[in-house]
Amino acid sequence: MRLKTSLLKEPKHKELVSCVGWTSADELYSCSDDHQILKWNLLNGETSLVVKLPDDTYPIDLHWFPKNVGNKKQGQSDMFVLTSSDGKFHLISKLGRVEKTVEAHSGAVLTGRWNFDGTALLTAGEDGHIKIWSKTGMLRSTLAQNGLPVYSVAWGPDSEKVLYPLGKQLIIKPLQPSSKVLQWKAHDGVILKVDWNPVNDLILSAGEDCKYKVWDSYGRALFSSPSHEYPITSVSWAPDGELFAVGSFHTLRLCDKTGWSYALEKPNTGSIFSLAWSIDGTQVAGACGNGHVIFAHVIEQHWEWKNFEVTLSKRRAMQVRNVINDAMDLLEFRDRVIKASLKYGHLVVSTSLQCYVFSTKNWNTPLIFDLKEGTVSLILQCERHFLLVDGGSLFLYSYEGRLISSPKVPGMRTDILNAQTVSLSNDTIAIRDKTDEKLIYLFDALLGKPLGDGKPLAHKIEVVEIALDQGGPANERKIAFVDKNRDLYISTVRRLGKEQRAVKIGSMVHTLAWCNLSNILCGIQDSRFTVWYYPNVAYVDKELLAKTITEKDGSEFSKSPQIVSFVGNRVTIRRSDGSLVHTNISPYPAIIHDYITAAKWNEAVRLCQFVKEQTTWACLAAMAIANKDMSTAEIAYAAIGEIDKVQYINSIKDLPSKESRLAHIQLFSGNFQDAEAIILQAGLIYQAIQLNIDSYNWERALELAVKHKTHVDTVLAYRQKYLNDFNKKETNKRFLQYAEGVEVDWEKIRAKIEMELVKERERASTGPLGPSTRSSISLPH
């Protein structure tokens, strides 16, 4: 990826340009110390004078009123705020009429910023004051008063916090007076510019120490650049949060959100005092010290999928290369390319008006349909369909271009969704809400309606990243998510009336990805590259979890790497310096996943015997229990030396009724309530009571006996035996109450139990399972 820059031969402004701002993707306004505001039309290359300011007004900062107010995008911004050196700010219309001038600060007003929905304006000045104003320019409050000038400000993603530099410090101040202020030393020189991106929640800072830095919203340093020759005078995030631009003296840089540099240009600009990205994120403009305005287009973006490479060669053209036979194809578009994604054998490209869907089998005949708004900020793909975030809505399309659904979350800002907070699989869409980061909304992809009872999945603390698995049937869909503490959890998506239970399967996880074919999860966990070959084991036999994981040292991936893709058995990781590293994982667990999907148990056992690896046997054992294939489970558990479980499985196999077997498999997986429910549903009341007795759930055993008016004496007898074994006396009031009126006779109890077992055998023998000999309950001796 690089920047294609353009500068006019002669500058249009006579003095330094202090600020620039885009009204649309093709129109820019610039302000200069020559008191002129110019309009640049990029479609026809014309520049026109909008207004000449009074001679005593020297503009410093300009910010257009936001378009997306209340999730409704206006076609154009119609007003901007201009701050100036005489302590005033001016609200100016698109035509150049000064609507209002406000005396705001003593000394220059160094910056002015609208919040994301345009309900408030923030200004900061040389006097060290930070003030909040209404849309019409009425003072609402003074947020801070400092002894040093405040050179830059930025709103937090939710417009409830403000970031500003003070000397060498960075300060995040919430608007709520009682909330805690976060402050830390960020640079060795005065900080000149800051920016905070709402999509990725990351902070940029630039200072006179000639460095730019990336921080998270808790003030943790993620990246610090080497020292440049000159102070960094401007930084700016691209709207989607994937890139940022850095400006300095004769220097313009394009960087990835993790900090490493894609491209460095050395234009003849003087210092670049202000940078602004176009609304679609395809180009950046800079206000230059020598009177120029520099324009830079992002080109040569790169996408890869298996043997195909796609490169954006020009703004309206892409080059496709098949690396196997070196065949080249040129794809040309009517409008400029805004976003693209290449996965699952399809290239999806959105331009400013249309969406193109190419198949990797045929590049000549794309499927083309018109976009609703033409401001696509995110494309997600899965095997059967793809999701577009376009303007204020989400749209799910098939690869044939048919609109499948459009899920809606009331009050959600779709413009700040990214690949970490939205996930897509063939049957499910998951969205992490920004207003409450503990909630994950789950939708049926084909209907666009919330899953189950419509309640979101709620976690106890904020969720940072979510990912849906891609393989298997819809009713077994799982979601993996990482929370603020960097703990990795897995949860079922379709609850089927049960309480959703998230299980922790990892800690200190910084990046994760599901395999595109089978449900294998990989991540970087505390500087170790970790693969969870069968994450569902957490719901089947959690003790096996450690045996289904493989780990290797991740030091070769350097500090804070990111997983780019996980295709087949190849994982691509981007290191912090921007280089790509490929690593392969064992192909055998994926083959076992395929065998189990096709119910080829014997082939799976033979493969494990051939491979002789503990992880493959452990995966097979868990898969067999999950699919209730006890013969395979017995072989697999024996192979990994879990003898106690082999004996238990043997006892399960010999149980007389199907319900008892199912219940004991649930019990094996630790799902006691499910096990009890299965037995009660089958009408096996005594077996349910005995299940609770065996698990020492005395209260529940008595409750069931009393409710169904049977075996109260059995519960009391076992309770008494239990207390006698430990030389204890009865203290439970309920047991004392029933003990008074019930006589305990072991002979009668044994006879009753024997009758229950005979009934269960007879029930099983008349059923489809045929006669059997053993019961789920062993008699006391």
Tab-separated table of N, CA, C and O in Angstrom, residues 168-170 183-189 191 213 215 219:
chain	number	residue	atom	x	y	z
A	168	LYS	N	3.665	17.745	28.145
A	168	LYS	CA	4.089	16.395	27.736
A	168	LYS	C	3.081	15.321	28.152
A	168	LYS	O	3.293	14.144	27.900
A	169	GLN	N	2.007	15.748	28.821
A	169	GLN	CA	1.021	14.799	29.350
A	169	GLN	C	-0.165	14.651	28.404
A	169	GLN	O	-0.519	15.575	27.680
A	170	LEU	N	-0.784	13.465	28.462
A	170	LEU	CA	-2.081	13.272	27.815
A	170	LEU	C	-3.129	13.091	28.905
A	170	LEU	O	-2.876	12.410	29.904
A	183	GLN	N	-4.568	10.358	33.382
A	183	GLN	CA	-3.483	11.254	32.943
A	183	GLN	C	-2.171	10.480	32.948
A	183	GLN	O	-1.898	9.709	33.866
A	184	TRP	N	-1.350	10.678	31.895
A	184	TRP	CA	-0.055	9.995	31.866
A	184	TRP	C	0.936	10.784	31.017
A	184	TRP	O	0.542	11.538	30.128
A	185	LYS	N	2.228	10.593	31.324
A	185	LYS	CA	3.264	11.242	30.521
A	185	LYS	C	3.413	10.459	29.224
A	185	LYS	O	3.678	9.268	29.234
A	186	ALA	N	3.247	11.168	28.098
A	186	ALA	CA	3.202	10.476	26.813
A	186	ALA	C	4.427	10.752	25.949
A	186	ALA	O	4.871	9.897	25.192
A	187	HIS	N	4.978	11.974	26.029
A	187	HIS	CA	6.106	12.352	25.152
A	187	HIS	C	7.164	13.083	25.962
A	187	HIS	O	6.929	13.522	27.090
A	188	ASP	N	8.328	13.218	25.335
A	188	ASP	CA	9.431	13.978	25.973
A	188	ASP	C	9.428	15.435	25.547
A	188	ASP	O	10.283	16.206	25.969
A	189	GLY	N	8.517	15.801	24.661
A	189	GLY	CA	8.378	17.196	24.249
A	189	GLY	C	6.909	17.581	24.288
A	189	GLY	O	6.044	16.747	24.585
A	191	ILE	N	3.219	18.068	23.349
A	191	ILE	CA	2.364	17.320	22.417
A	191	ILE	C	1.563	18.324	21.590
A	191	ILE	O	0.891	19.199	22.128
A	213	LYS	N	2.895	8.372	18.499
A	213	LYS	CA	2.643	7.179	19.313
A	213	LYS	C	1.182	6.751	19.206
A	213	LYS	O	0.307	7.571	18.944
A	215	TRP	N	-1.838	4.685	21.368
A	215	TRP	CA	-2.224	4.266	22.723
A	215	TRP	C	-3.596	3.621	22.665
A	215	TRP	O	-4.391	3.927	21.784
A	219	GLY	N	-4.644	4.216	28.200
A	219	GLY	CA	-3.347	4.877	28.342
A	219	GLY	C	-2.161	3.942	28.225
A	219	GLY	O	-1.043	4.291	28.598
